[in-house]
Structure formats: C-alpha cells, structure tokens
mmCIF file of C-alpha atoms in Angstrom:
data_model
loop_
_atom_site.group_PDB
_atom_site.id
_atom_site.type_symbol
_atom_site.label_atom_id
_atom_site.label_comp_id
_atom_site.label_asym_id
_atom_site.label_seq_id
_atom_site.Cartn_x
_atom_site.Cartn_y
_atom_site.Cartn_z
ATOM 1 C CA UNK A 2 26.892 -49.029 25.868
ATOM 2 C CA UNK A 3 27.557 -46.179 23.172
ATOM 3 C CA UNK A 4 25.348 -44.301 21.328
ATOM 4 C CA UNK A 5 24.497 -45.043 17.626
ATOM 5 C CA UNK A 6 26.725 -43.767 15.101
ATOM 6 C CA UNK A 7 23.768 -42.538 13.060
ATOM 7 C CA UNK A 8 22.570 -40.946 16.122
ATOM 8 C CA UNK A 9 21.629 -37.258 15.232
ATOM 9 C CA UNK A 10 24.286 -34.450 16.722
ATOM 10 C CA UNK A 11 23.208 -32.702 19.155
ATOM 11 C CA UNK A 12 21.726 -28.922 19.201
ATOM 12 C CA UNK A 13 23.328 -26.162 20.374
ATOM 13 C CA UNK A 14 23.018 -24.715 23.013
ATOM 14 C CA UNK A 15 20.692 -21.535 22.318
ATOM 15 C CA UNK A 16 22.720 -18.594 23.490
ATOM 16 C CA UNK A 17 21.940 -16.359 25.597
ATOM 17 C CA UNK A 18 20.022 -13.606 25.493
ATOM 18 C CA UNK A 19 21.458 -10.082 26.609
ATOM 19 C CA UNK A 20 18.835 -9.483 29.656
ATOM 20 C CA UNK A 21 21.021 -6.720 31.362
ATOM 21 C CA UNK A 22 19.743 -3.325 32.371
ATOM 22 C CA UNK A 23 20.347 -1.271 28.260
ATOM 23 C CA UNK A 24 19.243 -4.544 26.810
ATOM 24 C CA UNK A 25 16.420 -4.821 28.499
ATOM 25 C CA UNK A 26 15.997 -0.659 27.894
ATOM 26 C CA UNK A 27 16.852 -1.012 24.213
ATOM 27 C CA UNK A 28 14.204 -4.626 24.266
ATOM 28 C CA UNK A 29 11.735 -2.368 25.632
ATOM 29 C CA UNK A 30 11.906 1.100 23.277
ATOM 30 C CA UNK A 31 12.419 -1.084 20.417
ATOM 31 C CA UNK A 32 8.746 -2.340 21.156
ATOM 32 C CA UNK A 33 7.439 0.436 21.957
ATOM 33 C CA UNK A 34 8.568 2.587 18.834
ATOM 34 C CA UNK A 35 6.948 -0.550 16.651
ATOM 35 C CA UNK A 36 3.409 -0.054 18.819
ATOM 36 C CA UNK A 37 2.803 3.143 18.486
ATOM 37 C CA UNK A 38 5.203 4.200 15.469
ATOM 38 C CA UNK A 39 2.425 3.211 12.956
ATOM 39 C CA UNK A 40 -0.197 4.114 14.991
ATOM 40 C CA UNK A 41 1.244 8.139 15.294
ATOM 41 C CA UNK A 42 2.115 7.658 10.669
ATOM 42 C CA UNK A 43 -1.220 6.874 10.717
ATOM 43 C CA UNK A 44 -2.970 9.250 12.887
ATOM 44 C CA UNK A 45 -0.502 12.146 11.498
ATOM 45 C CA UNK A 46 -1.876 11.683 7.667
ATOM 46 C CA UNK A 47 -5.748 11.324 8.560
ATOM 47 C CA UNK A 48 -5.436 14.370 10.894
ATOM 48 C CA UNK A 49 -3.573 16.041 7.782
ATOM 49 C CA UNK A 50 -6.154 15.411 5.177
ATOM 50 C CA UNK A 51 -9.168 16.070 7.629
ATOM 51 C CA UNK A 52 -7.644 19.599 8.323
ATOM 52 C CA UNK A 53 -6.615 20.079 4.322
ATOM 53 C CA UNK A 54 -10.046 19.306 3.195
ATOM 54 C CA UNK A 55 -11.210 21.636 6.162
ATOM 55 C CA UNK A 56 -9.111 24.518 4.556
ATOM 56 C CA UNK A 57 -10.057 24.096 1.232
ATOM 57 C CA UNK A 58 -14.280 24.145 1.559
ATOM 58 C CA UNK A 59 -13.735 26.372 4.965
ATOM 59 C CA UNK A 60 -14.683 29.305 2.339
ATOM 60 C CA UNK A 61 -17.618 28.255 0.419
ATOM 61 C CA UNK A 62 -19.139 27.844 4.180
ATOM 62 C CA UNK A 63 -21.409 31.192 4.855
ATOM 63 C CA UNK A 64 -20.244 32.721 8.346
ATOM 64 C CA UNK A 65 -23.599 31.296 9.864
ATOM 65 C CA UNK A 66 -22.986 27.254 9.678
ATOM 66 C CA UNK A 67 -19.500 27.499 10.501
ATOM 67 C CA UNK A 68 -19.875 25.637 13.942
ATOM 68 C CA UNK A 69 -17.133 28.135 15.070
ATOM 69 C CA UNK A 70 -19.518 31.131 14.799
ATOM 70 C CA UNK A 71 -21.767 29.477 17.872
ATOM 71 C CA UNK A 72 -19.013 27.431 19.442
ATOM 72 C CA UNK A 73 -15.111 29.104 21.392
ATOM 73 C CA UNK A 74 -13.647 26.588 18.908
ATOM 74 C CA UNK A 75 -13.995 24.979 15.377
ATOM 75 C CA UNK A 76 -14.870 21.478 14.648
ATOM 76 C CA UNK A 77 -12.152 19.495 12.920
ATOM 77 C CA UNK A 78 -13.638 17.042 10.011
ATOM 78 C CA UNK A 79 -17.047 19.383 9.612
ATOM 79 C CA UNK A 80 -15.178 20.562 6.225
ATOM 80 C CA UNK A 81 -15.567 17.171 5.281
ATOM 81 C CA UNK A 82 -18.482 16.529 6.717
ATOM 82 C CA UNK A 83 -19.955 19.202 4.354
ATOM 83 C CA UNK A 84 -17.665 17.934 0.694
ATOM 84 C CA UNK A 85 -19.051 14.560 0.973
ATOM 85 C CA UNK A 86 -22.458 15.306 1.319
ATOM 86 C CA UNK A 87 -21.837 18.070 -1.561
ATOM 87 C CA UNK A 88 -20.694 15.473 -3.499
ATOM 88 C CA UNK A 89 -23.045 13.642 -2.896
ATOM 89 C CA UNK A 90 -26.003 16.145 -4.149
ATOM 90 C CA UNK A 91 -23.938 16.612 -7.345
ATOM 91 C CA UNK A 92 -24.398 13.099 -7.652
ATOM 92 C CA UNK A 93 -27.758 13.169 -6.890
ATOM 93 C CA UNK A 94 -28.292 16.225 -9.277
ATOM 94 C CA UNK A 95 -26.267 14.714 -11.947
ATOM 95 C CA UNK A 96 -28.126 11.404 -12.407
ATOM 96 C CA UNK A 97 -31.510 13.462 -13.845
ATOM 97 C CA UNK A 98 -31.863 15.330 -16.897
ATOM 98 C CA UNK A 99 -31.880 18.228 -15.995
ATOM 99 C CA UNK A 100 -28.457 17.736 -14.267
ATOM 100 C CA UNK A 101 -27.431 15.790 -17.239
ATOM 101 C CA UNK A 102 -28.149 18.062 -19.483
ATOM 102 C CA UNK A 103 -26.245 21.223 -17.685
ATOM 103 C CA UNK A 104 -23.181 18.947 -18.076
ATOM 104 C CA UNK A 105 -22.962 18.590 -20.543
ATOM 105 C CA UNK A 106 -24.036 21.681 -21.630
ATOM 106 C CA UNK A 107 -20.231 22.778 -19.275
ATOM 107 C CA UNK A 108 -18.069 19.938 -20.969
ATOM 108 C CA UNK A 109 -19.228 21.627 -24.692
ATOM 109 C CA UNK A 110 -17.956 24.885 -22.394
ATOM 110 C CA UNK A 111 -14.427 22.944 -21.226
ATOM 111 C CA UNK A 112 -14.337 21.663 -24.721
ATOM 112 C CA UNK A 113 -13.945 24.938 -26.253
ATOM 113 C CA UNK A 114 -11.375 26.002 -24.674
ATOM 114 C CA UNK A 115 -7.899 24.125 -26.473
ATOM 115 C CA UNK A 116 -5.086 24.637 -23.076
ATOM 116 C CA UNK A 117 -8.304 23.634 -20.339
ATOM 117 C CA UNK A 118 -10.106 20.830 -23.053
ATOM 118 C CA UNK A 119 -7.076 18.394 -22.834
ATOM 119 C CA UNK A 120 -7.106 18.462 -19.022
ATOM 120 C CA UNK A 121 -10.565 18.089 -18.333
ATOM 121 C CA UNK A 122 -10.334 14.726 -21.130
ATOM 122 C CA UNK A 123 -7.656 12.963 -19.563
ATOM 123 C CA UNK A 124 -8.743 13.459 -15.462
ATOM 124 C CA UNK A 125 -12.619 12.807 -16.801
ATOM 125 C CA UNK A 126 -11.005 9.707 -18.436
ATOM 126 C CA UNK A 127 -9.040 8.700 -15.088
ATOM 127 C CA UNK A 128 -11.638 9.489 -12.730
ATOM 128 C CA UNK A 129 -14.013 7.478 -14.426
ATOM 129 C CA UNK A 130 -11.528 4.421 -14.903
ATOM 130 C CA UNK A 131 -10.918 4.650 -11.653
ATOM 131 C CA UNK A 132 -14.143 5.729 -9.983
ATOM 132 C CA UNK A 133 -16.594 3.562 -11.505
ATOM 133 C CA UNK A 134 -16.122 0.294 -10.488
ATOM 134 C CA UNK A 135 -16.067 -1.530 -13.995
ATOM 135 C CA UNK A 136 -12.212 -1.473 -15.400
ATOM 136 C CA UNK A 137 -9.977 -3.445 -14.417
ATOM 137 C CA UNK A 138 -7.020 -1.148 -14.008
ATOM 138 C CA UNK A 139 -4.539 -1.256 -11.417
ATOM 139 C CA UNK A 140 -6.189 -4.736 -10.917
ATOM 140 C CA UNK A 141 -3.564 -7.129 -11.547
ATOM 141 C CA UNK A 142 -0.086 -7.357 -10.523
ATOM 142 C CA UNK A 143 2.768 -8.949 -12.092
ATOM 143 C CA UNK A 144 6.467 -9.194 -13.142
ATOM 144 C CA UNK A 145 8.362 -7.927 -16.250
ATOM 145 C CA UNK A 146 12.260 -8.471 -17.233
ATOM 146 C CA UNK A 147 13.367 -4.819 -15.969
ATOM 147 C CA UNK A 148 15.884 -3.040 -16.163
ATOM 148 C CA UNK A 149 18.053 -5.808 -17.439
ATOM 149 C CA UNK A 150 17.792 -9.711 -18.629
ATOM 150 C CA UNK A 151 17.919 -11.650 -15.371
ATOM 151 C CA UNK A 152 15.906 -8.625 -13.050
ATOM 152 C CA UNK A 153 12.450 -8.798 -12.048
ATOM 153 C CA UNK A 154 9.982 -6.277 -11.165
ATOM 154 C CA UNK A 155 6.646 -5.565 -10.221
ATOM 155 C CA UNK A 156 4.729 -4.099 -11.944
ATOM 156 C CA UNK A 157 0.376 -2.982 -11.638
ATOM 157 C CA UNK A 158 -1.110 -4.215 -15.612
ATOM 158 C CA UNK A 159 -3.818 -1.517 -16.653
ATOM 159 C CA UNK A 160 -5.409 -0.972 -20.271
ATOM 160 C CA UNK A 161 -4.152 -2.379 -23.361
ATOM 161 C CA UNK A 162 -3.248 0.432 -25.922
ATOM 162 C CA UNK A 163 -6.108 2.050 -28.420
ATOM 163 C CA UNK A 164 -5.782 0.595 -31.674
ATOM 164 C CA UNK A 165 -3.611 3.758 -33.101
ATOM 165 C CA UNK A 166 -1.409 2.696 -31.108
ATOM 166 C CA UNK A 167 -1.424 -1.087 -31.080
ATOM 167 C CA UNK A 168 -0.799 -1.036 -34.706
ATOM 168 C CA UNK A 169 2.339 1.733 -34.263
ATOM 169 C CA UNK A 170 4.026 -1.323 -31.909
ATOM 170 C CA UNK A 171 6.043 -3.673 -33.314
ATOM 171 C CA UNK A 172 5.198 -7.096 -33.812
ATOM 172 C CA UNK A 173 1.531 -8.973 -34.369
ATOM 173 C CA UNK A 174 1.777 -9.925 -30.120
ATOM 174 C CA UNK A 175 -0.819 -8.164 -28.004
ATOM 175 C CA UNK A 176 1.028 -6.027 -26.098
ATOM 176 C CA UNK A 177 -0.931 -4.794 -22.744
ATOM 177 C CA UNK A 178 0.374 -1.327 -20.266
ATOM 178 C CA UNK A 179 1.953 -1.820 -17.141
ATOM 179 C CA UNK A 180 2.724 0.785 -14.276
ATOM 180 C CA UNK A 181 6.244 0.299 -12.821
ATOM 181 C CA UNK A 182 6.367 1.966 -9.366
ATOM 182 C CA UNK A 183 8.910 3.288 -7.605
ATOM 183 C CA UNK A 184 10.120 2.412 -3.964
ATOM 184 C CA UNK A 185 9.708 3.704 -1.651
ATOM 185 C CA UNK A 186 7.305 5.996 -3.435
ATOM 186 C CA UNK A 187 5.066 4.442 -5.543
ATOM 187 C CA UNK A 188 3.021 7.605 -6.482
ATOM 188 C CA UNK A 189 5.732 7.931 -9.595
ATOM 189 C CA UNK A 190 7.463 5.316 -12.095
ATOM 190 C CA UNK A 191 7.286 4.211 -14.924
ATOM 191 C CA UNK A 192 4.697 3.599 -17.979
ATOM 192 C CA UNK A 193 5.452 1.326 -20.899
ATOM 193 C CA UNK A 194 3.585 -1.530 -23.412
ATOM 194 C CA UNK A 195 5.372 -4.433 -22.874
ATOM 195 C CA UNK A 196 3.848 -8.226 -24.788
ATOM 196 C CA UNK A 197 1.652 -9.649 -23.328
ATOM 197 C CA UNK A 198 3.215 -12.809 -23.416
ATOM 198 C CA UNK A 199 6.914 -11.205 -21.320
ATOM 199 C CA UNK A 200 4.391 -10.005 -17.999
ATOM 200 C CA UNK A 201 4.460 -13.314 -15.521
ATOM 201 C CA UNK A 202 0.775 -12.378 -13.422
ATOM 202 C CA UNK A 203 1.060 -12.989 -9.565
ATOM 203 C CA UNK A 204 -1.221 -13.775 -7.076
ATOM 204 C CA UNK A 205 -0.672 -10.242 -5.042
ATOM 205 C CA UNK A 206 -3.181 -7.548 -4.412
ATOM 206 C CA UNK A 207 -2.903 -3.789 -5.316
ATOM 207 C CA UNK A 208 -2.088 -3.410 -1.707
ATOM 208 C CA UNK A 209 -0.010 -6.120 -1.555
ATOM 209 C CA UNK A 210 2.790 -4.508 -4.053
ATOM 210 C CA UNK A 211 2.503 -1.639 -2.637
ATOM 211 C CA UNK A 212 2.593 -3.114 -0.004
ATOM 212 C CA UNK A 213 6.108 -4.609 -0.327
ATOM 213 C CA UNK A 214 7.646 -1.207 -2.950
ATOM 214 C CA UNK A 215 6.295 0.781 0.123
ATOM 215 C CA UNK A 216 8.912 -1.603 1.819
ATOM 216 C CA UNK A 217 11.463 -2.180 -0.571
ATOM 217 C CA UNK A 218 10.867 -5.521 0.678
ATOM 218 C CA UNK A 219 11.258 -5.726 3.614
ATOM 219 C CA UNK A 220 7.416 -6.529 4.117
ATOM 220 C CA UNK A 221 6.932 -9.699 2.306
ATOM 221 C CA UNK A 222 3.568 -10.277 1.516
ATOM 222 C CA UNK A 223 1.584 -13.140 3.725
ATOM 223 C CA UNK A 224 4.981 -13.649 5.894
ATOM 224 C CA UNK A 225 3.647 -12.014 9.170
ATOM 225 C CA UNK A 226 4.522 -14.540 11.631
ATOM 226 C CA UNK A 227 2.002 -16.092 13.907
ATOM 227 C CA UNK A 228 2.680 -15.500 17.253
ATOM 228 C CA UNK A 229 0.469 -18.820 18.693
ATOM 229 C CA UNK A 230 2.894 -20.906 15.914
ATOM 230 C CA UNK A 231 6.143 -19.538 16.772
ATOM 231 C CA UNK A 232 5.725 -20.545 20.295
ATOM 232 C CA UNK A 233 5.223 -24.090 19.765
ATOM 233 C CA UNK A 234 8.277 -23.981 17.452
ATOM 234 C CA UNK A 235 10.164 -22.331 20.178
ATOM 235 C CA UNK A 236 8.907 -25.088 22.005
ATOM 236 C CA UNK A 237 9.234 -28.095 20.866
ATOM 237 C CA UNK A 238 12.874 -27.072 19.516
ATOM 238 C CA UNK A 239 13.255 -26.363 22.997
ATOM 239 C CA UNK A 240 11.997 -29.609 24.080
ATOM 240 C CA UNK A 241 14.119 -31.873 21.294
ATOM 241 C CA UNK A 242 16.851 -29.746 22.613
ATOM 242 C CA UNK A 243 16.839 -30.786 26.404
ATOM 243 C CA UNK A 244 15.840 -34.290 25.081
ATOM 244 C CA UNK A 245 18.921 -34.555 22.923
ATOM 245 C CA UNK A 246 20.995 -33.185 25.858
ATOM 246 C CA UNK A 247 20.110 -36.059 28.726
ATOM 247 C CA UNK A 248 20.161 -38.765 25.909
ATOM 248 C CA UNK A 249 23.423 -37.925 25.707
ATOM 249 C CA UNK A 250 26.383 -39.690 27.331
ATOM 250 C CA UNK A 251 27.953 -38.226 30.805
ATOM 251 C CA UNK A 252 31.231 -36.419 29.744
ATOM 252 C CA UNK A 253 34.204 -37.509 31.859
ATOM 253 C CA UNK A 254 34.932 -35.153 34.520
ATOM 254 C CA UNK A 255 38.689 -33.890 34.218
ATOM 255 C CA UNK A 256 40.912 -35.584 37.947
ATOM 256 C CA UNK A 257 41.548 -33.532 41.026
ATOM 257 C CA UNK A 258 44.712 -32.950 40.904
ATOM 258 C CA UNK A 259 46.190 -32.983 44.739
#
C-alpha cells in the first residue's frame, strides 16, 4: 500500500531541548529573574515613594507626635498617613464657606505676583483636569503618522484647542491636541495639534499604551499567553507529530555487508 500523493508531509521532529547542567542552570536563573525582577522593582519604587513622603512630612510634625519619640525605631509610612489625612482635612475645610473664602483670598494674593501667577494658574488647571474625574484628557489612545509618512506613533488624545489657538491654525478642519510619549520614558515627549481626521483611534487604555511604550514594543497589550491553552496546543502538536510519524511506511533498513 503506497501513501497518497496528497497526504500531508510529516512534521519535522521537535528539537530536543538542551537539558544539560548548564542549560538547566540557565533556565532556573532566568525563571527566577522573571519572577523576582518585577516584584523587587515594584517594592523598591513603593519604598522610595513612602520614604520620600516621610522625609517631606516629618519636619512639619511636632516631635511629640512622632512614633520614633516613643519607639526605638521609626515607623515607615507614618508621614504618608499624616499626609493623607491632612489633604483630606484640607479638602473638607475648602468645601465649606469659610474654606472657600480663604482659598479665594490666597488665590487673589498669588494672582498679584507676576512670576508666581502664571505657574500657579497653569498647575491649578493641570491638577483640576487630571483629578477632577470629569475631563477626558489622556483617556483615549490614537495613532498619528509621525515622524514621516508611513510611520505611525502612539499618542494620547487630549482636549481641543481654545478658540484663539483654533483660529490661528490653518484650514477649516477641527484640530485636537495630542501628546506623543517617548520610549522608554513616557513622561517625556512631544505636544502638538493635529487634525482630527489624521488620528486613528485604537481600542487601548492609557495604561496599555504606557506599557507598550515603556517596553519599546516588547510587551504587547493582550498578548500574554494562557498557560493552559499553550499546554493544550503543545499536546495537540505533539500528538499530531506522533500520529504522522506512525502513519508513515517503515523505512528500509540498509543491508549489512558481511
């Protein structure tokens, strides 16, 4: 019985993994690095932030209210707790009539200082936009043809320009302000206005876009493999390879020469 001409070609045998001592040592080392690396960096950044807040808040806390006054050691995060409750108290006071009056008096005083006025107003608008929960800045992600035709970059879509800037832009088409983060540091980048028709919106969150930019495309959103699915596919491929190998006719053995 001869095999059919249209029978699928047998799969090449999978290469045997390098299971030597050095190969196993290398695999174990890389596995440990992948497991502990993100955890260590995350804990380091959290510890840095907590100690930084403690260092900023500690000089404003009286000595009698510091834990190290009564304990032989300091309490990490105490300054962060004090800052949290202090900001909450300031927000509570600013929400009533007396607090709003004091805030208006302070803003009036700062508005009379030329150098401080521009900085304060700009920072206030940024904080109100980012933390008010009502704005739509940086909640949409898009693609813009930059830096040259045929090359596309990820941008974070912000607000439309004001009337004065919109009148100065050429053409009648509506423009949108976008921010193009740089890789691997997304806190730096380029800000420019682009026509709305030149933006291709993509179904990505700002967090996914930041991950994609920081990893320089190495980590693709939604590309994390499912271990169970990968194991099932590997098992199916191995079973198909064995089935194809068993369906082949036996290969003739070379005759022994006496």
